[in-house]
XYZ file of C-alpha atoms in Angstrom:
592
model
C -5.453 18.872 -3.930
C -2.184 17.611 -5.394
C -1.016 13.995 -5.505
C 2.555 13.423 -4.404
C 5.241 11.940 -6.617
C 5.252 8.824 -4.414
C 1.518 8.251 -5.007
C 1.945 8.732 -8.760
C 4.673 6.111 -8.775
C 2.731 3.792 -6.462
C -0.227 3.857 -8.862
C 1.881 2.807 -11.858
C 3.739 0.155 -9.852
C 0.424 -1.266 -8.657
C -1.112 -1.328 -12.140
C 2.030 -2.917 -13.610
C 1.914 -5.574 -10.893
C -1.778 -6.339 -11.541
C -1.196 -6.681 -15.291
C 1.900 -8.831 -14.847
C 0.147 -11.142 -12.381
C -2.693 -11.671 -14.863
C -0.173 -12.311 -17.610
C 1.798 -14.811 -15.495
C -1.363 -16.796 -14.804
C -2.003 -16.969 -18.549
C 1.612 -17.621 -19.546
C 2.106 -20.381 -16.976
C -0.988 -22.305 -18.075
C -0.516 -25.346 -20.275
C -1.323 -24.703 -23.911
C -3.733 -27.645 -24.138
C -5.723 -26.128 -21.247
C -5.822 -22.662 -22.861
C -7.149 -24.253 -26.051
C -9.848 -26.112 -24.125
C -10.864 -22.895 -22.337
C -11.022 -20.934 -25.630
C -8.291 -18.593 -24.432
C -5.911 -19.693 -27.171
C -6.954 -20.669 -30.692
C -5.332 -23.129 -33.085
C -5.686 -22.623 -36.816
C -3.889 -22.262 -40.114
C -2.969 -19.377 -42.398
C -5.177 -20.061 -45.406
C -4.425 -17.210 -47.777
C -4.014 -13.491 -48.409
C -6.655 -11.030 -49.531
C -4.305 -9.322 -51.967
C -6.471 -6.272 -52.655
C -6.601 -5.237 -48.988
C -3.484 -6.846 -47.550
C -5.538 -8.809 -45.018
C -4.876 -12.445 -44.150
C -7.338 -15.361 -44.108
C -7.148 -17.765 -41.148
C -9.000 -21.066 -40.774
C -10.213 -22.460 -37.439
C -12.468 -25.272 -36.330
C -16.037 -23.993 -36.123
C -16.829 -22.905 -32.578
C -13.164 -22.344 -31.693
C -12.677 -18.886 -33.160
C -11.213 -15.749 -31.495
C -13.406 -12.718 -30.862
C -13.843 -10.305 -33.749
C -12.465 -6.741 -33.763
C -9.866 -7.636 -31.135
C -6.064 -7.418 -30.968
C -4.171 -10.700 -30.628
C -0.699 -12.067 -31.183
C -0.331 -14.701 -33.899
C 2.502 -17.209 -33.482
C 3.723 -19.758 -35.985
C 3.953 -23.234 -34.498
C 7.580 -24.317 -34.542
C 8.978 -27.458 -36.224
C 9.496 -29.329 -32.945
C 5.915 -28.978 -31.663
C 3.352 -31.698 -32.188
C 0.745 -30.804 -34.845
C -1.923 -31.983 -32.376
C -2.772 -29.364 -29.742
C -4.081 -32.039 -27.343
C -0.416 -33.053 -26.887
C 0.755 -29.544 -25.968
C 1.444 -30.129 -22.296
C 3.944 -27.266 -22.164
C 3.019 -23.769 -20.938
C 2.451 -20.807 -23.208
C 5.554 -19.177 -21.694
C 7.706 -22.189 -22.599
C 6.181 -22.137 -26.075
C 7.067 -18.482 -26.644
C 10.577 -18.669 -25.175
C 11.563 -22.019 -26.664
C 14.802 -22.424 -28.618
C 15.625 -26.120 -28.325
C 13.199 -27.731 -28.923
C 11.823 -24.966 -31.116
C 8.111 -24.877 -30.314
C 7.333 -21.344 -31.522
C 8.285 -19.626 -34.749
C 7.699 -16.086 -36.012
C 5.029 -13.956 -34.386
C 3.134 -10.780 -35.248
C 0.421 -8.593 -33.791
C -2.926 -8.912 -35.581
C -6.475 -7.664 -35.298
C -9.442 -9.901 -36.105
C -11.924 -8.386 -38.550
C -14.841 -10.636 -39.525
C -15.983 -14.017 -40.761
C -15.873 -15.059 -44.418
C -18.794 -16.802 -46.045
C -18.521 -20.575 -46.235
C -20.827 -23.551 -46.622
C -18.379 -25.733 -44.715
C -19.935 -26.432 -41.314
C -16.699 -27.920 -39.969
C -14.479 -24.873 -40.481
C -14.689 -21.100 -39.937
C -12.667 -18.656 -42.021
C -11.862 -15.184 -40.712
C -10.021 -12.105 -41.926
C -7.292 -10.458 -39.845
C -5.422 -7.195 -40.346
C -2.246 -5.747 -38.865
C 0.095 -8.497 -40.126
C 3.757 -7.486 -40.122
C 4.558 -7.018 -43.812
C 8.022 -8.624 -43.712
C 6.724 -11.706 -41.874
C 3.788 -12.005 -44.256
C 6.108 -11.912 -47.269
C 8.199 -14.660 -45.699
C 5.131 -16.852 -45.042
C 3.928 -16.300 -48.584
C 7.287 -17.306 -50.039
C 7.886 -20.329 -47.799
C 4.367 -21.717 -47.501
C 1.463 -20.197 -49.409
C 3.244 -20.095 -52.772
C 3.727 -23.858 -52.363
C 0.061 -24.393 -51.400
C 1.002 -25.135 -47.787
C -0.973 -23.755 -44.849
C 1.213 -23.269 -41.771
C -0.121 -24.121 -38.309
C -0.539 -21.109 -36.045
C -1.890 -20.163 -32.633
C -3.713 -16.937 -31.822
C -3.131 -15.843 -28.238
C -3.831 -12.922 -25.936
C -1.594 -9.910 -26.588
C 1.511 -9.398 -24.528
C 0.923 -7.041 -21.581
C 1.548 -3.350 -22.448
C 3.560 -2.716 -19.288
C 6.467 -1.013 -21.077
C 4.262 2.035 -21.627
C 3.345 2.178 -17.927
C 6.980 1.649 -16.930
C 7.977 4.583 -19.150
C 5.353 6.798 -17.486
C 6.470 5.719 -14.023
C 10.096 6.499 -14.886
C 9.103 9.916 -16.211
C 7.356 10.753 -12.933
C 10.443 9.633 -11.011
C 12.821 11.691 -13.179
C 10.693 14.828 -13.416
C 9.221 15.653 -9.993
C 9.488 19.333 -10.898
C 7.117 19.024 -13.894
C 4.199 21.344 -13.097
C 1.745 19.174 -15.007
C 2.288 16.326 -12.544
C 1.427 18.579 -9.600
C -1.883 19.915 -10.900
C -4.930 20.028 -8.637
C -6.681 16.678 -9.115
C -9.843 17.728 -7.296
C -10.968 20.591 -9.563
C -14.746 20.488 -10.130
C -16.220 20.572 -13.622
C -18.464 23.516 -12.790
C -15.284 25.590 -12.447
C -14.224 24.779 -16.007
C -15.309 27.243 -18.654
C -13.798 26.496 -22.076
C -14.168 29.113 -24.791
C -16.772 27.973 -27.326
C -15.697 27.792 -30.974
C -18.369 27.982 -33.648
C -16.983 25.467 -36.117
C -19.919 25.633 -38.503
C -17.695 27.008 -41.237
C -13.927 27.319 -41.671
C -12.154 27.164 -38.279
C -8.607 26.152 -39.191
C -7.311 29.738 -39.134
C -8.688 30.293 -35.646
C -7.089 27.068 -34.391
C -3.742 27.952 -35.999
C -3.864 31.383 -34.375
C -4.408 29.789 -30.971
C -1.459 27.443 -31.463
C 0.738 30.310 -32.579
C -0.074 32.535 -29.600
C 0.252 30.013 -26.760
C 2.492 27.054 -26.047
C -0.340 24.640 -25.237
C -3.914 24.527 -26.591
C -6.645 22.171 -25.336
C -9.450 21.446 -27.791
C -12.532 19.530 -26.644
C -14.357 17.923 -29.530
C -17.788 16.450 -28.705
C -19.036 13.648 -31.001
C -19.030 14.478 -34.713
C -17.356 17.883 -34.436
C -14.506 17.051 -36.829
C -11.509 16.622 -34.513
C -9.570 14.392 -36.918
C -10.213 16.731 -39.869
C -8.785 19.649 -37.879
C -5.737 17.631 -36.807
C -4.974 16.761 -40.443
C -5.362 20.382 -41.570
C -3.045 21.598 -38.795
C -0.454 19.008 -39.887
C -0.715 20.207 -43.487
C -0.124 23.829 -42.514
C 2.890 23.108 -40.321
C 4.625 20.758 -42.761
C 4.002 23.327 -45.486
C 6.186 25.660 -43.427
C 8.874 22.999 -43.181
C 8.085 22.256 -39.532
C 8.339 18.867 -37.812
C 5.081 17.397 -36.491
C 4.253 14.402 -34.314
C 0.687 13.111 -34.011
C 0.252 10.614 -31.211
C -2.830 8.606 -30.231
C -3.607 5.554 -28.146
C -4.589 3.361 -31.086
C -3.362 2.632 -34.593
C -6.963 3.045 -35.726
C -7.006 6.714 -34.673
C -3.742 7.380 -36.513
C -5.055 5.773 -39.701
C -8.231 7.886 -39.491
C -6.084 11.020 -39.507
C -3.937 9.688 -42.371
C -7.151 9.191 -44.378
C -8.255 12.832 -44.134
C -7.940 15.139 -47.132
C -5.680 17.469 -45.164
C -2.934 14.827 -45.149
C -2.926 14.263 -48.909
C -0.223 16.796 -49.808
C 2.134 15.507 -47.121
C 1.508 11.916 -48.232
C 2.281 12.805 -51.843
C 5.529 14.426 -50.706
C 6.453 11.145 -49.007
C 6.769 12.872 -45.659
C 4.300 10.911 -43.476
C 5.664 8.056 -41.362
C 3.714 5.689 -39.096
C 4.647 3.281 -36.330
C 3.542 -0.364 -36.701
C 2.703 0.052 -40.383
C 0.936 -3.192 -41.245
C 0.464 -4.943 -44.572
C -3.184 -3.883 -44.915
C -2.375 -0.269 -44.005
C 0.438 -0.219 -46.563
C -1.988 -1.519 -49.207
C -4.624 1.087 -48.407
C -2.176 3.984 -48.004
C 0.611 3.253 -50.446
C 2.226 6.652 -49.773
C 2.449 6.059 -46.014
C 5.927 5.032 -44.873
C 7.134 2.922 -41.941
C 8.992 4.776 -39.197
C 12.770 4.604 -39.529
C 13.571 7.060 -36.743
C 11.813 9.129 -34.098
C 13.998 12.209 -34.411
C 12.086 15.280 -35.669
C 12.766 16.133 -39.311
C 11.808 19.316 -41.126
C 8.589 18.977 -43.111
C 7.882 15.440 -41.850
C 4.967 14.002 -39.876
C 5.376 11.150 -37.438
C 2.206 9.204 -36.590
C 2.944 7.303 -33.394
C 0.993 5.409 -30.766
C 1.364 6.563 -27.167
C 3.176 3.282 -26.516
C 5.880 3.733 -29.152
C 6.443 7.432 -28.454
C 6.778 6.847 -24.705
C 9.402 4.155 -25.329
C 11.425 6.576 -27.485
C 11.125 9.528 -25.109
C 14.585 9.088 -23.564
C 16.260 8.986 -26.973
C 14.629 12.285 -27.908
C 15.626 13.917 -24.622
C 19.202 12.652 -24.695
C 19.639 13.996 -28.237
C 17.933 17.300 -27.288
C 15.334 16.744 -30.015
C 11.985 18.552 -29.926
C 9.165 18.575 -32.455
C 7.916 21.941 -33.618
C 4.396 20.692 -32.897
C 2.945 17.660 -31.171
C -0.753 16.806 -31.450
C -1.992 14.545 -28.662
C -5.072 12.855 -30.110
C -7.557 10.620 -28.236
C -6.445 12.621 -25.195
C -9.356 11.384 -23.073
C -7.429 8.103 -22.968
C -4.170 9.695 -21.798
C -2.877 9.556 -18.240
C -1.736 12.811 -16.661
C 1.866 11.606 -16.996
C 1.251 10.897 -20.709
C 0.352 14.528 -21.289
C 3.274 15.729 -19.162
C 5.795 13.545 -21.002
C 4.645 14.431 -24.507
C 4.388 18.164 -23.716
C 8.076 18.116 -22.860
C 9.233 17.036 -26.339
C 7.632 19.785 -28.449
C 7.723 23.554 -28.779
C 3.961 23.742 -29.426
C 1.294 21.374 -28.130
C -2.262 20.780 -29.346
C -4.273 18.456 -27.080
C -7.415 17.130 -28.778
C -10.008 14.994 -27.031
C -13.129 14.896 -24.936
C -13.073 13.986 -21.252
C -16.754 13.038 -21.589
C -15.768 10.010 -23.676
C -13.685 6.891 -22.970
C -10.981 7.215 -20.332
C -7.838 5.058 -19.804
C -8.545 1.397 -19.107
C -7.381 0.519 -15.607
C -7.645 -3.003 -14.197
C -9.406 -3.110 -10.802
C -10.037 0.628 -10.983
C -11.936 0.740 -7.688
C -8.878 -0.681 -5.937
C -6.836 2.276 -7.184
C -8.660 4.571 -4.759
C -6.889 2.800 -1.909
C -3.705 4.460 -3.155
C -5.347 7.904 -3.059
C -8.997 8.944 -2.868
C -8.481 11.276 -5.849
C -6.334 8.926 -7.949
C -8.840 9.436 -10.813
C -7.074 12.755 -11.348
C -3.894 10.871 -12.293
C -5.805 8.400 -14.497
C -8.046 10.893 -16.341
C -5.222 13.112 -17.510
C -7.166 15.232 -20.000
C -9.828 16.122 -17.454
C -7.252 17.123 -14.832
C -5.188 19.147 -17.289
C -8.178 20.885 -18.877
C -9.871 21.739 -15.576
C -6.638 23.364 -14.402
C -6.261 25.316 -17.645
C -9.586 26.931 -18.563
C -7.795 29.888 -20.133
C -6.310 27.712 -22.903
C -9.294 25.338 -23.238
C -11.762 25.473 -26.134
C -14.820 23.488 -27.204
C -16.122 22.866 -30.716
C -19.909 23.188 -30.646
C -21.189 22.120 -34.085
C -21.674 18.423 -34.784
C -21.968 17.251 -38.378
C -22.839 13.718 -37.331
C -25.883 14.269 -35.138
C -29.213 15.777 -36.151
C -30.836 18.398 -33.921
C -32.629 15.650 -31.958
C -29.419 13.723 -31.449
C -27.520 16.866 -30.512
C -30.233 17.867 -28.050
C -29.702 14.790 -25.903
C -25.942 14.399 -26.382
C -25.649 18.100 -25.588
C -26.708 17.349 -22.010
C -23.101 16.301 -21.391
C -21.810 19.611 -22.807
C -23.884 22.208 -20.926
C -26.404 22.183 -23.819
C -23.901 23.933 -26.078
C -23.995 21.360 -28.898
C -25.603 22.366 -32.215
C -26.320 20.307 -35.315
C -25.100 21.011 -38.839
C -26.138 17.563 -40.109
C -26.957 17.158 -43.796
C -29.584 14.601 -42.740
C -31.781 16.960 -40.740
C -35.421 15.828 -41.269
C -34.349 13.262 -43.908
C -33.147 10.370 -41.745
C -35.797 7.899 -42.942
C -34.779 4.533 -44.378
C -36.521 1.574 -45.961
C -37.279 -1.063 -43.326
C -40.271 -2.702 -41.692
C -38.598 -1.752 -38.397
C -38.056 1.932 -39.154
C -40.872 2.858 -36.732
C -38.657 1.691 -33.859
C -36.253 4.553 -34.541
C -36.706 8.281 -33.917
C -38.142 10.055 -37.012
C -35.360 12.653 -37.018
C -32.197 10.877 -35.948
C -32.764 11.062 -32.215
C -32.821 8.256 -29.663
C -35.641 5.763 -29.089
C -35.933 3.235 -26.295
C -37.751 -0.036 -25.598
C -38.043 -0.928 -21.902
C -38.918 -4.579 -21.485
C -40.291 -6.650 -18.636
C -37.545 -9.038 -17.593
C -40.114 -11.549 -16.321
C -42.005 -12.131 -19.591
C -43.010 -15.759 -20.141
C -41.015 -17.410 -22.914
C -38.637 -14.479 -23.111
C -34.882 -15.160 -23.162
C -31.904 -12.915 -23.811
C -30.913 -15.292 -26.607
C -34.231 -14.595 -28.357
C -33.736 -10.872 -27.856
C -30.242 -10.815 -29.351
C -31.430 -12.937 -32.256
C -34.197 -10.404 -32.939
C -31.791 -7.462 -32.702
C -29.529 -9.190 -35.233
C -32.508 -9.811 -37.475
C -33.475 -6.114 -37.348
C -29.928 -5.097 -38.244
C -29.701 -7.550 -41.106
C -33.097 -6.574 -42.555
C -32.087 -2.905 -42.557
C -28.808 -3.681 -44.326
C -30.558 -5.867 -46.913
C -33.045 -3.123 -47.823
C -30.536 -0.281 -48.161
C -27.076 -0.913 -49.615
C -25.748 2.452 -48.415
C -26.568 2.159 -44.715
C -24.142 1.077 -41.972
C -25.408 -0.415 -38.703
C -23.747 -0.859 -35.293
C -24.904 -3.524 -32.805
C -23.435 -2.559 -29.449
C -23.397 -3.551 -25.785
C -21.118 -2.888 -22.811
C -20.314 -6.599 -22.408
C -18.037 -9.012 -24.294
C -20.421 -11.955 -23.670
C -23.211 -10.049 -25.450
C -20.904 -9.127 -28.316
C -19.982 -12.793 -28.832
C -23.642 -13.807 -28.743
C -24.582 -11.099 -31.246
C -21.838 -12.327 -33.602
C -23.149 -15.853 -33.319
C -26.737 -14.771 -33.997
C -25.788 -12.463 -36.877
C -23.537 -15.103 -38.497
C -26.602 -17.330 -38.885
C -28.259 -14.604 -40.947
C -25.344 -13.415 -43.060
C -21.598 -13.645 -43.599
C -21.429 -10.101 -44.971
C -19.881 -7.874 -42.297
C -18.900 -5.038 -44.613
C -21.500 -2.595 -43.268
C -22.123 -3.876 -39.751
C -20.135 -3.281 -36.580
C -20.683 -5.693 -33.699
C -18.666 -4.647 -30.684
C -18.437 -3.559 -27.085
C -18.653 0.157 -26.383
C -15.047 0.302 -25.163
C -13.839 -0.541 -28.667
C -15.813 1.931 -30.783
C -14.673 5.454 -29.863
C -14.354 7.268 -33.190
C -16.919 5.029 -34.914
C -19.622 6.613 -37.082
C -22.648 4.574 -38.167
C -25.985 5.375 -39.762
C -27.979 3.468 -37.159
C -27.085 2.047 -33.763
C -28.906 -0.674 -31.856
C -27.698 -0.637 -28.252
C -28.504 -3.384 -25.762
C -28.180 -2.544 -22.059
C -28.749 -5.727 -20.006
C -28.138 -3.856 -16.725
C -25.913 -6.653 -15.382
C -23.913 -3.955 -13.625
C -26.022 -0.763 -13.794
C -23.243 1.618 -12.738
C -21.192 0.240 -15.638
C -24.015 0.178 -18.213
C -24.989 3.755 -17.381
C -21.582 5.273 -16.784
C -21.842 8.756 -18.337
C -18.768 8.414 -20.568
C -19.666 4.946 -21.805
C -23.309 5.858 -22.382
C -22.341 9.077 -24.168
C -20.034 7.222 -26.564
C -22.635 4.526 -27.320
C -25.506 6.930 -28.007
C -23.580 9.424 -30.156
C -22.319 7.191 -32.985
C -25.348 7.254 -35.299
C -26.292 9.789 -37.973
C -29.842 8.488 -38.517
C -30.814 7.314 -35.048
C -30.024 5.193 -32.004
C -32.366 2.516 -30.642
C -31.816 1.361 -27.039
C -33.132 -2.017 -25.875
C -33.189 -2.421 -22.091
C -35.481 -3.165 -19.140
C -38.219 -1.281 -17.302
C -36.338 -0.836 -14.039
C -33.645 1.293 -15.717
C -35.043 4.548 -14.316
C -35.251 3.133 -10.788
C -31.545 2.415 -10.547
C -29.400 4.284 -8.071
C -26.253 6.119 -9.020
C -27.489 7.377 -12.389
C -26.448 11.004 -12.975
C -29.127 13.669 -13.613
C -27.861 14.081 -17.197
C -28.213 10.397 -18.070
C -31.549 10.104 -16.258
C -32.929 13.108 -18.169
C -31.540 11.589 -21.385
C -33.379 8.303 -20.778
C -36.651 10.028 -19.927
C -36.540 12.100 -23.112
C -35.982 9.277 -25.594
C -38.840 8.268 -27.867
C -40.643 5.363 -26.173
C -41.269 2.359 -28.463
C -41.718 -0.470 -25.945
C -45.143 -1.609 -27.188
C -44.127 -1.423 -30.864
C -41.003 -3.426 -30.152
C -42.821 -6.146 -28.214
C -45.449 -6.470 -30.930
C -42.749 -6.909 -33.589
C -40.797 -9.272 -31.327
C -43.788 -11.576 -30.707
C -44.666 -11.706 -34.402
C -41.167 -12.716 -35.390
C -40.052 -14.870 -32.468
């Protein structure tokens, strides 16, 4: 079944409208109200972490933005009161003000973690992503004179320009065959060729790219997708070819830039990245900011989907095409994203995994009112791959997961996943809670009674934080992830963990939607089952349970296996985890 051009366009128009309506509600709210509701945060720029290029911000304790999140930081202008309680103007008026000048310079940032302090009145946090030119200006005008400028941290501007660009592409290119693919193809009809990537596979991948215009490469967790992308870039630039690597997030682009395969191109000064921030420039001194989007011989452009989509028309009008485009994080690409980017390159390598995180759509269930199979437009990689089995391939060896981890994660990949982990049978670690984890890097689970006397979720999250901190204290090499599907749980975990430590260097506390690409040694996953179909969504669950090299520990409730709507794969997964409910409750009661 195909979806008409009109339905494609209607979907994007609807999603743009939903996003803009949410944004208008935020923008037209008075600033003093947003501050009171903890939807806008008032602080000061306190300093620069010179070694990393990160910036230190100070806020009142208890009024701090969420960690590991994108925000926009705005300088407070000279005509605004220094007291936020007097800000009776809207955020929109603040941002657009000229006379009086309420808002100054602004930059995108990403919150990182708290800094240790004995000051109970103030919280200090690190942020990355600061525009380098703006940071230099702040340093010169304020910090060098021991002044700390007043700033606000607000929700990011809506990314509608990207969606508008996709909508316009669909309108201009109704003849594009990718847009008219069958959106109702079943997975059991998809049969990708399996690639044994245990040893050297780069030559095989290069041969595929050479012999066909488009290649789809599915990379299950830990199979080395980013390493391969970097090696392909190195080969093509070595031939003097132009390459574009595009991904949804800056984080994914930086991960590729960090691979050994990119080193020669970096040393040649031929790697350019969109939105190059001050901390990225510090860490990768050979990485250059993008000056142009036109393909150049021997150069690599690292671009977000957003930036590349906005420059699509320029490339087309100038008849510019890259020799190779690599679409990374393709599970998060719309069908129109793949269609658009395919059209600006001679060769295309699509890398991703439709069993992991898909594009974020607001009110996704409402989208089905546009078309019952609108998911085919949203989940572009799945639609494209299922229609192109002949050019689809799957890597089958995971270096991250042990055999026990691969056995369960492999349920989502027709049991084709194999382990080449260096930690096979040596996943043990020094902790009084090690018995709660699988002895060989698999998955364990504690199913609790939700009606236990004296039991609260607050106690539970405190205990999970305590387990994580104890593990980190006993082993200075281990990294731990504390995960949940929900932002409210993430915030609570941060609060509980911050009472135990201010060292966040080896711990990740986040929602599952934010951690695709993450690798940890151990994962502690809390599933509160607030919305079971969300908690146990195959893609979300697969991402959460496939991050850890030494083992994943799930904390949830006894009725998890009685829930409706759970797929056979996830149900089998849950039933084959190592059960540690009694051990967990014994440890919990002793400590709490």
